[in-house]
mmCIF file of C-alpha atoms in Angstrom:
data_model
loop_
_atom_site.group_PDB
_atom_site.id
_atom_site.type_symbol
_atom_site.label_atom_id
_atom_site.label_comp_id
_atom_site.label_asym_id
_atom_site.label_seq_id
_atom_site.Cartn_x
_atom_site.Cartn_y
_atom_site.Cartn_z
ATOM 1 C CA MET A 17 21.279 -8.017 2.938
ATOM 2 C CA PHE A 18 18.387 -9.642 4.861
ATOM 3 C CA LYS A 19 17.797 -13.325 5.636
ATOM 4 C CA LYS A 20 17.334 -15.495 2.567
ATOM 5 C CA ARG A 21 13.801 -16.713 1.843
ATOM 6 C CA ASP A 22 13.970 -20.463 1.539
ATOM 7 C CA ASN A 23 10.887 -21.721 3.347
ATOM 8 C CA ILE A 24 7.284 -20.459 3.072
ATOM 9 C CA LYS A 25 6.384 -21.446 6.641
ATOM 10 C CA GLU A 26 9.355 -19.412 7.889
ATOM 11 C CA VAL A 27 8.322 -16.403 5.783
ATOM 12 C CA GLU A 28 4.747 -16.499 7.098
ATOM 13 C CA GLU A 29 5.177 -17.574 10.679
ATOM 14 C CA GLY A 30 8.875 -17.461 11.433
ATOM 15 C CA LYS A 31 10.621 -14.931 13.591
ATOM 16 C CA TYR A 32 13.039 -13.373 11.098
ATOM 17 C CA LEU A 33 12.688 -10.485 8.702
ATOM 18 C CA GLU A 34 12.887 -11.969 5.168
ATOM 19 C CA PRO A 35 11.531 -9.201 2.934
ATOM 20 C CA LYS A 36 10.762 -9.810 -0.718
ATOM 21 C CA PHE A 37 11.937 -7.138 -3.134
ATOM 22 C CA ASN A 38 10.349 -7.143 -6.596
ATOM 23 C CA GLU A 39 12.056 -7.466 -9.989
ATOM 24 C CA ASN A 40 13.201 -3.829 -9.608
ATOM 25 C CA GLY A 41 14.623 -4.464 -6.120
ATOM 26 C CA LEU A 42 11.756 -2.601 -4.417
ATOM 27 C CA ILE A 43 9.140 -3.363 -1.768
ATOM 28 C CA PRO A 44 5.893 -1.339 -1.556
ATOM 29 C CA VAL A 45 5.376 0.772 1.568
ATOM 30 C CA ILE A 46 2.139 2.105 3.030
ATOM 31 C CA THR A 47 2.581 5.091 5.333
ATOM 32 C CA THR A 48 -0.093 6.079 7.846
ATOM 33 C CA ASP A 49 -0.421 8.934 10.336
ATOM 34 C CA PHE A 50 0.061 7.348 13.781
ATOM 35 C CA LYS A 51 -2.400 9.811 15.341
ATOM 36 C CA THR A 52 -5.352 9.614 12.929
ATOM 37 C CA GLY A 53 -4.623 6.276 11.232
ATOM 38 C CA ASP A 54 -5.177 7.910 7.817
ATOM 39 C CA ILE A 55 -3.100 6.672 4.927
ATOM 40 C CA LEU A 56 -0.677 9.411 3.937
ATOM 41 C CA MET A 57 1.125 7.855 0.984
ATOM 42 C CA HIS A 58 2.093 4.707 -0.902
ATOM 43 C CA GLY A 59 5.782 4.454 -1.821
ATOM 44 C CA TYR A 60 8.661 2.065 -2.335
ATOM 45 C CA MET A 61 11.905 1.143 -0.557
ATOM 46 C CA ASN A 62 14.981 -0.753 -1.645
ATOM 47 C CA ASP A 63 16.894 -2.814 0.942
ATOM 48 C CA GLU A 64 19.116 0.112 1.923
ATOM 49 C CA ALA A 65 16.144 2.457 2.466
ATOM 50 C CA LEU A 66 14.472 -0.169 4.662
ATOM 51 C CA LYS A 67 17.635 -0.591 6.741
ATOM 52 C CA LYS A 68 18.083 3.196 7.112
ATOM 53 C CA THR A 69 14.443 3.617 8.141
ATOM 54 C CA ILE A 70 14.704 0.925 10.825
ATOM 55 C CA GLU A 71 17.984 2.278 12.191
ATOM 56 C CA THR A 72 17.367 6.043 12.080
ATOM 57 C CA LYS A 73 13.578 5.980 12.760
ATOM 58 C CA GLU A 74 13.200 8.485 9.929
ATOM 59 C CA ALA A 75 11.347 7.340 6.813
ATOM 60 C CA HIS A 76 13.586 6.756 3.784
ATOM 61 C CA TYR A 77 12.167 5.716 0.423
ATOM 62 C CA TRP A 78 13.426 4.849 -3.039
ATOM 63 C CA SER A 79 12.546 7.607 -5.467
ATOM 64 C CA ARG A 80 11.624 5.949 -8.759
ATOM 65 C CA SER A 81 11.743 9.313 -10.557
ATOM 66 C CA ARG A 82 15.154 10.353 -9.180
ATOM 67 C CA LYS A 83 16.478 6.770 -8.976
ATOM 68 C CA SER A 84 18.006 7.331 -5.551
ATOM 69 C CA ILE A 85 17.337 6.897 -1.845
ATOM 70 C CA TRP A 86 15.361 9.786 -0.480
ATOM 71 C CA ARG A 87 14.958 10.801 3.146
ATOM 72 C CA LYS A 88 11.382 12.054 3.313
ATOM 73 C CA GLY A 89 11.519 15.797 3.989
ATOM 74 C CA GLN A 90 15.042 16.372 2.730
ATOM 75 C CA ILE A 91 13.718 19.040 0.349
ATOM 76 C CA SER A 92 10.310 19.939 1.802
ATOM 77 C CA GLY A 93 11.275 19.747 5.481
ATOM 78 C CA PHE A 94 8.275 17.469 6.108
ATOM 79 C CA GLN A 95 10.118 14.547 7.656
ATOM 80 C CA GLN A 96 8.385 11.432 9.001
ATOM 81 C CA ILE A 97 9.352 10.092 12.427
ATOM 82 C CA VAL A 98 8.676 6.355 12.480
ATOM 83 C CA LYS A 99 6.616 5.063 15.389
ATOM 84 C CA LYS A 100 6.061 1.499 14.194
ATOM 85 C CA ILE A 101 6.937 -0.726 11.234
ATOM 86 C CA LYS A 102 4.970 -3.831 10.340
ATOM 87 C CA ILE A 103 5.481 -6.428 7.633
ATOM 88 C CA ASP A 104 2.774 -8.526 5.996
ATOM 89 C CA ASP A 105 2.195 -12.281 5.856
ATOM 90 C CA ASP A 106 4.349 -13.053 2.803
ATOM 91 C CA GLN A 107 6.747 -10.211 3.671
ATOM 92 C CA ASP A 108 6.316 -8.343 0.392
ATOM 93 C CA ALA A 109 4.769 -5.143 1.795
ATOM 94 C CA VAL A 110 5.695 -2.784 4.639
ATOM 95 C CA TRP A 111 3.476 -0.561 6.822
ATOM 96 C CA LEU A 112 5.054 2.503 8.434
ATOM 97 C CA SER A 113 3.158 4.387 11.123
ATOM 98 C CA VAL A 114 4.674 7.879 11.368
ATOM 99 C CA ASP A 115 4.482 11.242 13.110
ATOM 100 C CA ILE A 116 4.329 14.190 10.690
ATOM 101 C CA GLY A 117 3.202 16.735 13.283
ATOM 102 C CA ASN A 118 1.113 19.388 11.555
ATOM 103 C CA GLY A 119 2.941 18.816 8.259
ATOM 104 C CA ALA A 120 2.007 17.205 4.985
ATOM 105 C CA SER A 121 3.061 14.147 3.003
ATOM 106 C CA CYS A 122 1.891 14.914 -0.497
ATOM 107 C CA HIS A 123 4.008 16.815 -3.012
ATOM 108 C CA VAL A 124 0.846 18.438 -4.401
ATOM 109 C CA GLY A 125 0.401 20.189 -1.035
ATOM 110 C CA TYR A 126 -2.268 18.135 0.714
ATOM 111 C CA ARG A 127 -1.755 16.355 4.036
ATOM 112 C CA SER A 128 -2.432 12.949 2.482
ATOM 113 C CA CYS A 129 -1.807 11.851 -1.097
ATOM 114 C CA PHE A 130 -5.271 10.277 -1.031
ATOM 115 C CA TYR A 131 -7.346 13.458 -1.380
ATOM 116 C CA ARG A 132 -9.790 12.178 -4.013
ATOM 117 C CA SER A 133 -12.415 9.428 -3.922
ATOM 118 C CA ILE A 134 -13.912 7.316 -6.682
ATOM 119 C CA PRO A 135 -17.740 7.162 -6.618
ATOM 120 C CA LEU A 136 -19.136 3.655 -6.192
ATOM 121 C CA GLY A 137 -21.773 2.034 -8.379
ATOM 122 C CA LYS A 138 -22.523 1.446 -12.058
ATOM 123 C CA ILE A 139 -20.133 3.331 -14.350
ATOM 124 C CA LYS A 140 -21.654 5.064 -17.362
ATOM 125 C CA ASN A 141 -18.387 5.716 -19.194
ATOM 126 C CA THR A 142 -15.071 4.461 -17.808
ATOM 127 C CA GLU A 143 -13.214 7.037 -19.919
ATOM 128 C CA GLU A 144 -14.986 9.910 -18.183
ATOM 129 C CA LEU A 145 -15.301 8.688 -14.610
ATOM 130 C CA GLU A 146 -15.417 11.764 -12.380
ATOM 131 C CA ILE A 147 -13.638 11.634 -9.035
ATOM 132 C CA LYS A 148 -14.383 13.792 -5.996
ATOM 133 C CA PHE A 149 -12.059 16.006 -3.949
ATOM 134 C CA GLU A 150 -12.269 15.047 -0.274
ATOM 135 C CA GLU A 151 -9.607 17.452 1.013
ATOM 136 C CA LYS A 152 -10.060 20.986 -0.168
ATOM 137 C CA MET A 153 -7.297 22.776 1.725
ATOM 138 C CA LYS A 154 -3.616 22.483 0.886
ATOM 139 C CA ILE A 155 -1.171 22.576 3.807
ATOM 140 C CA PHE A 156 1.562 24.232 1.757
ATOM 141 C CA ASP A 157 2.258 25.797 -1.627
ATOM 142 C CA PRO A 158 4.350 23.323 -3.669
ATOM 143 C CA LYS A 159 5.806 26.125 -5.815
ATOM 144 C CA LYS A 160 7.296 27.804 -2.749
ATOM 145 C CA VAL A 161 8.510 24.579 -1.145
ATOM 146 C CA TYR A 162 9.901 22.682 -4.144
ATOM 147 C CA LYS A 163 10.888 25.675 -6.342
ATOM 148 C CA ASP A 164 12.577 24.245 -9.447
ATOM 149 C CA GLU A 165 12.624 20.595 -8.362
ATOM 150 C CA PRO A 166 11.178 18.336 -11.070
ATOM 151 C CA ASN A 167 7.667 16.971 -10.395
ATOM 152 C CA PRO A 168 7.883 13.284 -9.361
ATOM 153 C CA THR A 169 4.571 12.448 -11.055
ATOM 154 C CA LYS A 170 5.120 10.619 -14.340
ATOM 155 C CA LEU A 171 2.544 9.959 -17.053
ATOM 156 C CA MET B 25 -10.291 1.258 -20.419
ATOM 157 C CA PHE B 26 -9.948 4.451 -18.315
ATOM 158 C CA LYS B 27 -9.133 8.005 -19.466
ATOM 159 C CA LYS B 28 -5.712 8.365 -21.091
ATOM 160 C CA ARG B 29 -3.012 10.066 -19.034
ATOM 161 C CA ASP B 30 -1.682 12.904 -21.156
ATOM 162 C CA ASN B 31 -1.241 15.789 -18.738
ATOM 163 C CA ILE B 32 0.350 15.755 -15.263
ATOM 164 C CA LYS B 33 -1.792 18.623 -13.944
ATOM 165 C CA GLU B 34 -4.905 16.675 -14.981
ATOM 166 C CA VAL B 35 -3.639 13.527 -13.264
ATOM 167 C CA GLU B 36 -2.913 15.379 -10.005
ATOM 168 C CA GLU B 37 -5.713 17.887 -9.830
ATOM 169 C CA GLY B 38 -8.151 17.012 -12.566
ATOM 170 C CA LYS B 39 -11.576 15.522 -12.053
ATOM 171 C CA TYR B 40 -11.228 12.251 -13.998
ATOM 172 C CA LEU B 41 -10.009 8.828 -12.976
ATOM 173 C CA GLU B 42 -6.780 8.197 -14.925
ATOM 174 C CA PRO B 43 -5.150 5.279 -13.090
ATOM 175 C CA LYS B 44 -1.616 4.177 -13.877
ATOM 176 C CA PHE B 45 -1.064 0.448 -14.208
ATOM 177 C CA ASN B 46 2.526 -0.791 -13.947
ATOM 178 C CA GLU B 47 4.547 -2.761 -16.495
ATOM 179 C CA ASN B 48 2.530 -5.857 -15.507
ATOM 180 C CA GLY B 49 -0.793 -4.052 -15.934
ATOM 181 C CA LEU B 50 -1.367 -3.801 -12.170
ATOM 182 C CA ILE B 51 -2.001 -1.039 -9.632
ATOM 183 C CA PRO B 52 -1.205 -1.551 -5.921
ATOM 184 C CA VAL B 53 -4.151 -1.519 -3.507
ATOM 185 C CA ILE B 54 -4.176 -0.862 0.220
ATOM 186 C CA THR B 55 -7.194 -2.250 2.050
ATOM 187 C CA THR B 56 -8.243 -0.953 5.454
ATOM 188 C CA ASP B 57 -10.999 -1.905 7.901
ATOM 189 C CA PHE B 58 -13.531 0.972 7.734
ATOM 190 C CA LYS B 59 -14.375 0.514 11.429
ATOM 191 C CA THR B 60 -10.906 0.391 13.016
ATOM 192 C CA GLY B 61 -8.821 2.010 10.249
ATOM 193 C CA ASP B 62 -6.297 -0.851 10.500
ATOM 194 C CA ILE B 63 -4.571 -1.953 7.335
ATOM 195 C CA LEU B 64 -5.826 -5.404 6.439
ATOM 196 C CA MET B 65 -3.811 -6.198 3.312
ATOM 197 C CA HIS B 66 -1.773 -4.908 0.390
ATOM 198 C CA GLY B 67 -2.753 -6.323 -2.996
ATOM 199 C CA TYR B 68 -3.022 -5.550 -6.689
ATOM 200 C CA MET B 69 -5.757 -4.934 -9.267
ATOM 201 C CA ASN B 70 -5.784 -4.899 -13.043
ATOM 202 C CA ASP B 71 -8.184 -2.540 -14.856
ATOM 203 C CA GLU B 72 -10.988 -5.101 -14.910
ATOM 204 C CA ALA B 73 -10.694 -5.791 -11.157
ATOM 205 C CA LEU B 74 -10.842 -2.056 -10.445
ATOM 206 C CA LYS B 75 -13.945 -1.670 -12.610
ATOM 207 C CA LYS B 76 -15.657 -4.672 -10.989
ATOM 208 C CA THR B 77 -14.840 -3.365 -7.504
ATOM 209 C CA ILE B 78 -16.321 0.079 -8.260
ATOM 210 C CA GLU B 79 -19.453 -1.367 -9.842
ATOM 211 C CA THR B 80 -20.231 -4.263 -7.488
ATOM 212 C CA LYS B 81 -18.918 -2.688 -4.240
ATOM 213 C CA GLU B 82 -17.220 -6.017 -3.536
ATOM 214 C CA ALA B 83 -13.411 -6.056 -3.521
ATOM 215 C CA HIS B 84 -11.873 -7.801 -6.528
ATOM 216 C CA TYR B 85 -8.100 -8.215 -6.901
ATOM 217 C CA TRP B 86 -5.638 -9.654 -9.380
ATOM 218 C CA SER B 87 -4.099 -12.812 -8.013
ATOM 219 C CA ARG B 88 -0.445 -12.833 -9.064
ATOM 220 C CA SER B 89 -0.118 -16.479 -8.021
ATOM 221 C CA ARG B 90 -3.216 -17.706 -9.857
ATOM 222 C CA LYS B 91 -2.927 -15.129 -12.662
ATOM 223 C CA SER B 92 -6.628 -14.337 -12.603
ATOM 224 C CA ILE B 93 -9.171 -11.926 -11.180
ATOM 225 C CA TRP B 94 -10.216 -12.933 -7.734
ATOM 226 C CA ARG B 95 -13.285 -11.813 -5.809
ATOM 227 C CA LYS B 96 -12.066 -11.643 -2.228
ATOM 228 C CA GLY B 97 -13.868 -14.330 -0.262
ATOM 229 C CA GLN B 98 -14.745 -16.557 -3.218
ATOM 230 C CA ILE B 99 -12.989 -19.470 -1.507
ATOM 231 C CA SER B 100 -12.788 -18.404 2.141
ATOM 232 C CA GLY B 101 -16.183 -16.715 2.353
ATOM 233 C CA PHE B 102 -14.518 -13.628 3.841
ATOM 234 C CA GLN B 103 -15.772 -11.063 1.336
ATOM 235 C CA GLN B 104 -15.028 -7.343 1.593
ATOM 236 C CA ILE B 105 -17.862 -4.850 1.149
ATOM 237 C CA VAL B 106 -16.392 -1.604 -0.146
ATOM 238 C CA LYS B 107 -17.347 1.546 1.757
ATOM 239 C CA LYS B 108 -14.986 4.002 0.062
ATOM 240 C CA ILE B 109 -12.309 4.025 -2.649
ATOM 241 C CA LYS B 110 -9.639 6.702 -2.876
ATOM 242 C CA ILE B 111 -6.872 7.294 -5.408
ATOM 243 C CA ASP B 112 -3.554 9.013 -4.742
ATOM 244 C CA ASP B 113 -1.982 12.156 -6.199
ATOM 245 C CA ASP B 114 -0.308 10.563 -9.241
ATOM 246 C CA GLN B 115 -3.092 7.952 -9.508
ATOM 247 C CA ASP B 116 -0.794 4.941 -9.179
ATOM 248 C CA ALA B 117 -2.190 3.540 -5.913
ATOM 249 C CA VAL B 118 -5.699 2.774 -4.631
ATOM 250 C CA TRP B 119 -7.073 2.773 -1.074
ATOM 251 C CA LEU B 120 -10.123 0.608 -0.330
ATOM 252 C CA SER B 121 -11.962 1.032 2.946
ATOM 253 C CA VAL B 122 -13.999 -2.131 3.541
ATOM 254 C CA ASP B 123 -16.376 -3.907 5.889
ATOM 255 C CA ILE B 124 -15.261 -7.451 6.780
ATOM 256 C CA GLY B 125 -17.628 -7.852 9.736
ATOM 257 C CA ASN B 126 -16.034 -10.208 12.235
ATOM 258 C CA GLY B 127 -14.070 -11.959 9.519
ATOM 259 C CA ALA B 128 -10.441 -12.013 8.480
ATOM 260 C CA SER B 129 -8.393 -10.870 5.494
ATOM 261 C CA CYS B 130 -5.220 -12.875 5.794
ATOM 262 C CA HIS B 131 -4.798 -16.334 4.267
ATOM 263 C CA VAL B 132 -2.636 -17.348 7.250
ATOM 264 C CA GLY B 133 -5.694 -16.934 9.486
ATOM 265 C CA TYR B 134 -5.172 -13.558 11.138
ATOM 266 C CA ARG B 135 -7.587 -10.615 10.826
ATOM 267 C CA SER B 136 -4.894 -8.440 9.206
ATOM 268 C CA CYS B 137 -1.941 -9.544 7.081
ATOM 269 C CA PHE B 138 0.204 -7.152 9.132
ATOM 270 C CA TYR B 139 0.499 -9.247 12.294
ATOM 271 C CA ARG B 140 4.237 -8.764 12.872
ATOM 272 C CA SER B 141 6.315 -5.673 13.651
ATOM 273 C CA ILE B 142 9.975 -4.900 12.987
ATOM 274 C CA PRO B 143 11.840 -3.534 16.034
ATOM 275 C CA LEU B 144 13.279 -0.032 15.523
ATOM 276 C CA GLY B 145 16.870 1.008 16.202
ATOM 277 C CA LYS B 146 20.393 -0.133 15.439
ATOM 278 C CA ILE B 147 20.503 -3.550 13.754
ATOM 279 C CA LYS B 148 23.171 -5.986 14.968
ATOM 280 C CA ASN B 149 22.845 -8.443 12.099
ATOM 281 C CA THR B 150 20.480 -7.787 9.185
ATOM 282 C CA GLU B 151 20.481 -11.495 8.345
ATOM 283 C CA GLU B 152 19.038 -12.386 11.743
ATOM 284 C CA LEU B 153 16.670 -9.525 12.448
ATOM 285 C CA GLU B 154 13.929 -10.858 14.733
ATOM 286 C CA ILE B 155 10.373 -9.643 14.210
ATOM 287 C CA LYS B 156 7.607 -9.635 16.807
ATOM 288 C CA PHE B 157 4.100 -11.111 16.643
ATOM 289 C CA GLU B 158 1.513 -8.429 17.425
ATOM 290 C CA GLU B 159 -1.583 -10.564 16.837
ATOM 291 C CA LYS B 160 -1.527 -13.872 18.623
ATOM 292 C CA MET B 161 -4.972 -15.206 17.854
ATOM 293 C CA LYS B 162 -6.011 -16.561 14.485
ATOM 294 C CA ILE B 163 -9.616 -15.937 13.402
ATOM 295 C CA PHE B 164 -9.811 -19.152 11.385
ATOM 296 C CA ASP B 165 -7.903 -22.326 10.596
ATOM 297 C CA PRO B 166 -6.485 -22.011 7.056
ATOM 298 C CA LYS B 167 -6.318 -25.804 6.625
ATOM 299 C CA LYS B 168 -10.071 -26.078 7.168
ATOM 300 C CA VAL B 169 -10.967 -23.061 5.036
ATOM 301 C CA TYR B 170 -8.614 -23.464 2.081
ATOM 302 C CA LYS B 171 -8.250 -27.286 2.126
ATOM 303 C CA ASP B 172 -6.115 -28.224 -0.887
ATOM 304 C CA GLU B 173 -5.856 -24.749 -2.436
ATOM 305 C CA PRO B 174 -2.230 -23.821 -3.201
ATOM 306 C CA ASN B 175 -0.613 -21.291 -0.833
ATOM 307 C CA PRO B 176 -0.416 -17.866 -2.530
ATOM 308 C CA THR B 177 2.848 -17.014 -0.757
ATOM 309 C CA LYS B 178 5.820 -17.372 -3.107
ATOM 310 C CA LEU B 179 9.488 -17.379 -2.156
#
């Protein structure tokens, strides 16, 4: 769909979008809150989701659990209005800066998916490495919002 | 190496680190500048790189081009001192917040790998979609810093 990648100099410093999709046809996407700069989520897009996001200014992703394109908020109502899209040096990662108002981005109920931190320093036992909750308050109750939808988290 | 993932509730809301590595043994990593909040790069870690990063507080990645663990800055000198590490809801993505001083993170020479934006709105021709340079000044000259090292960008 997009311009063919046939020259590294063009990919890195050329003027055309030449995104690289991985062996599953996906490109990783980082989504940040345009007001606070916080990272909200890390997801994936296929070529169609990238095109739809650019054209509609509403974030669309590829759901690996449902195996389909997914307009963020289609079930939860928490849509993401795209303010800016950037692409990285080798064009294999996308950065979306979005407006989510007072909403949330995480299916567990938190504003950001990154609500836990990993303590730094010498690890005693990697199999029992305790992480720390940084956000304590959920924005919504997932049971009320998602009802019987299957949980996208996979083991 | 880390705790086994055997329960979705534990992965999402438990207190242990249970990272998910993909079919290639890697987890995606987003790296931001702890001072400005800007995204610097998107990379990958294997379990050993994640452990080394936590323990040494210096960012280590898995180089997909060199197929080895890589301490950021080992060639360029632009190391990343880790200030905070977060993990997402389903523990399949990592966020590093790092100090790079006045250095750079991008092998092309820019401070951030995300130096180009994609214009929003209706696309005339996806095969000739022009992107826009947002950073005009390089921090360093890659030819001087990397000399004969192979370019990590792959087509």
